[in-house]
Structures are given as structure tokens and as C-alpha cells.
XYZ file of C-alpha atoms in Angstrom:
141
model
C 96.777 110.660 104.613
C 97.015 112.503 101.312
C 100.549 111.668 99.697
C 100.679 111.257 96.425
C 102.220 108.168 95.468
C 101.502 107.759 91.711
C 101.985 110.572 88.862
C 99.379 111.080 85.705
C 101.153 108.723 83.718
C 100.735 105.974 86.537
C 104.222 105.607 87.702
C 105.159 105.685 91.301
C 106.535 108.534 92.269
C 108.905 106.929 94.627
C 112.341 106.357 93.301
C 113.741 102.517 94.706
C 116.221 104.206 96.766
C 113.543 106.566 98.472
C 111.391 103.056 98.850
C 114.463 101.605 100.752
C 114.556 104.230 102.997
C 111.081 104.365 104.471
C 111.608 100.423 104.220
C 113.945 101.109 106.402
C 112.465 103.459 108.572
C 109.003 101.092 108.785
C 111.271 98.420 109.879
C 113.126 100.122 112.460
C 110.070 102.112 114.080
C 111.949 105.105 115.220
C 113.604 107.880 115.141
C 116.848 107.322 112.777
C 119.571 110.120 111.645
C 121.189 109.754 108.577
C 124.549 108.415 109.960
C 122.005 105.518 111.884
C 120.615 104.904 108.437
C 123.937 104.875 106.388
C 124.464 101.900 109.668
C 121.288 99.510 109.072
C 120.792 100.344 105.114
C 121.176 96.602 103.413
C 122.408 98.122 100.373
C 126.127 99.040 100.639
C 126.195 101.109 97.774
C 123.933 103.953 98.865
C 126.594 107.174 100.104
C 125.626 109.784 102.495
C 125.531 112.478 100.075
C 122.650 110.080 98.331
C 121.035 109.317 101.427
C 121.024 113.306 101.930
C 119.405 113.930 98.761
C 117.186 110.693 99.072
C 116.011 112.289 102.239
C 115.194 116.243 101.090
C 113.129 114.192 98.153
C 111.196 112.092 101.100
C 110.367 115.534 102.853
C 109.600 117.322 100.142
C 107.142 114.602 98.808
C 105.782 114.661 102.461
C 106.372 110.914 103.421
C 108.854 111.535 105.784
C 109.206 114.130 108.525
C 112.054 116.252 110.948
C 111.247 114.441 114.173
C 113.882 116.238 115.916
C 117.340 116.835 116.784
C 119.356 113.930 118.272
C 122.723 113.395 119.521
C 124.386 111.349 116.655
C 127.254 109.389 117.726
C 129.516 111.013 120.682
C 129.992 114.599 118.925
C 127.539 116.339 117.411
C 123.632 116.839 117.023
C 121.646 115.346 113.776
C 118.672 115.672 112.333
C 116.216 112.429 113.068
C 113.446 111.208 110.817
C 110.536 109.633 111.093
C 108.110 108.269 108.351
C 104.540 109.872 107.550
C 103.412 107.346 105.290
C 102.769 104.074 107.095
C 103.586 101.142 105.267
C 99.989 100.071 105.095
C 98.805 103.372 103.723
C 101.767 102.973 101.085
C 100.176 99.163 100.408
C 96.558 100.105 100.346
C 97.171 102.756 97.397
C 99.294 100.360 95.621
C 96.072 97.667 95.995
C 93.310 100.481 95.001
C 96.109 101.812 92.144
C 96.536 98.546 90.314
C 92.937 96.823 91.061
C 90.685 100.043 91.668
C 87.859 97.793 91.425
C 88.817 95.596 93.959
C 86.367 94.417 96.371
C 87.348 95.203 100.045
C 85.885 92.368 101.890
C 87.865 90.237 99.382
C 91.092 90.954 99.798
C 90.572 91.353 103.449
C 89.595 87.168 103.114
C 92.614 86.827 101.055
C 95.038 88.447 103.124
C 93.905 86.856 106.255
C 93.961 83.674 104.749
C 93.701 80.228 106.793
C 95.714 81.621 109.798
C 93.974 82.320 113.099
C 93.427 86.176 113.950
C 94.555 87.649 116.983
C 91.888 88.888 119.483
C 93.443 92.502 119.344
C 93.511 92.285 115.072
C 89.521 91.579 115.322
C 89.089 94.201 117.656
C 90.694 96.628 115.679
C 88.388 95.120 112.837
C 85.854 95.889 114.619
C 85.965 99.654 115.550
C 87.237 100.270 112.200
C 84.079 98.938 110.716
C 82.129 100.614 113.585
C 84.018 103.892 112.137
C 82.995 102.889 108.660
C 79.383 103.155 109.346
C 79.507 105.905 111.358
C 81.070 107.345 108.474
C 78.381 106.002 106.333
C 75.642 107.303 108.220
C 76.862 110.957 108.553
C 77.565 111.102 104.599
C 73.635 109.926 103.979
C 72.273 112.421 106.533
């Protein structure tokens, strides 16, 4: 995925209230219309006119997307969004933005930690390094 998340001076292009809303929609793992966001948001303060214009920014920055049209509430038909940008992709540019030197198997160690791994976590380990060198290989041929 190729969103751009930081500008030329090195600030996030992300305002906090965009940053709540794909929090949001990460959390919630579906579909959501504005009126189901205005509903789950955390912070009160945030008005459907800002949520509207917090939205067009999303889209236009292209970490958000129209997923459809969905019946919203008993009445009438609403727009329903879905996030682009995963929450891991949004983490991993943060990691390479602030340490771009930062050695991969590393923080891998670090962020697994001490805890046990899931089977189906070091399968998907797996292929991805599988992927990796296939990768690898293709580049060097």
C-alpha cells in the first residue's frame, strides 16, 4: 500500500481526529456510516458536520474508501466506509519513519516478546518469509 502518511517536513499527515476515525473503523472491522460512527466515536465532541469533513479528508488522502450504500437507521440510505490503510501498515511506517534503520528481525523479537505464539501467527510467519525470498530471488535474477 502506497499512502502517504508523513509530509517533507516529517509530520504526519493525519490530523488526530482523522486518526480517531480509522481507530475507529480498525476497531470495529466493518462497514460503518457516518451516523454509526457519530454512535461508537469515544470522543463526544466530534459533530457530524466534522465527521463529514474528517471523512472527504480520509478519502481524499486514500486511507479510507466508499464501501457502499447501506440502509442507515429505519429511513434512508448512507454512505458506508471502510478503511484502506490497515492498522499495521499505518504502524510499520510509523516504525521505519522514526527508526529507518531499524533492524527487522529485532523488533519482530521485541514485539513478540516472552509470550507464546499462536500456531496460525507462525504460519503466517512463515509464508511471509517464504514470500520474502521469493521476492529476493526474483530481484537478483
Amino acid at each position: 500500500m502506497d499512502i502517504l502518511i508523513f509530509n517533507e517536513g516529517d509530520d504526519c499527515i493525519f490530523t488526530k481526529g482523522e486518526l480517531a476515525i480509522l481507530a475507529l473503523l480498525w476497531k470495529e472491522n466493518r462497514e460503518l456510516t457516518k451516523n454509526e460512527m457519530i454512535g461508537l466515536i469515544q470522543d463526544k465532541s466530534f459533530k457530524p458536520n466534522t465527521i463529514y469533513f474528517i471523512l472527504n479528508g480520509l478519502l481524499e488522502k486514500g486511507a479510507i474508501q466508499v464501501a457502499g450504500i447501506k440502509l442507515d437507521g429505519t429511513s434512508h440510505y448512507a454512505r458506508a466506509y471502510t478503511a484502506v490503510l490497515t492498522q499495521e501498515e499505518y504502524a510499520a511506517s510509523h516504525i521505519k519513519h522514526v527508526l529507518p534503520r531499524i533492524n527487522l528481525a529485532g523488533i519482530v523479537s521485541a514485539l513478540a516478546g516472552k509470550e507464546p505464539v499462536s500456531p496460525d501467527t507462525l504460519d503466517e510467519l512463515r509464508n511471509l518469509i517464504d514470500e520474502m525470498e521469493r521476492n529476493a530471488k526474483a530481484v537478483e535474477e
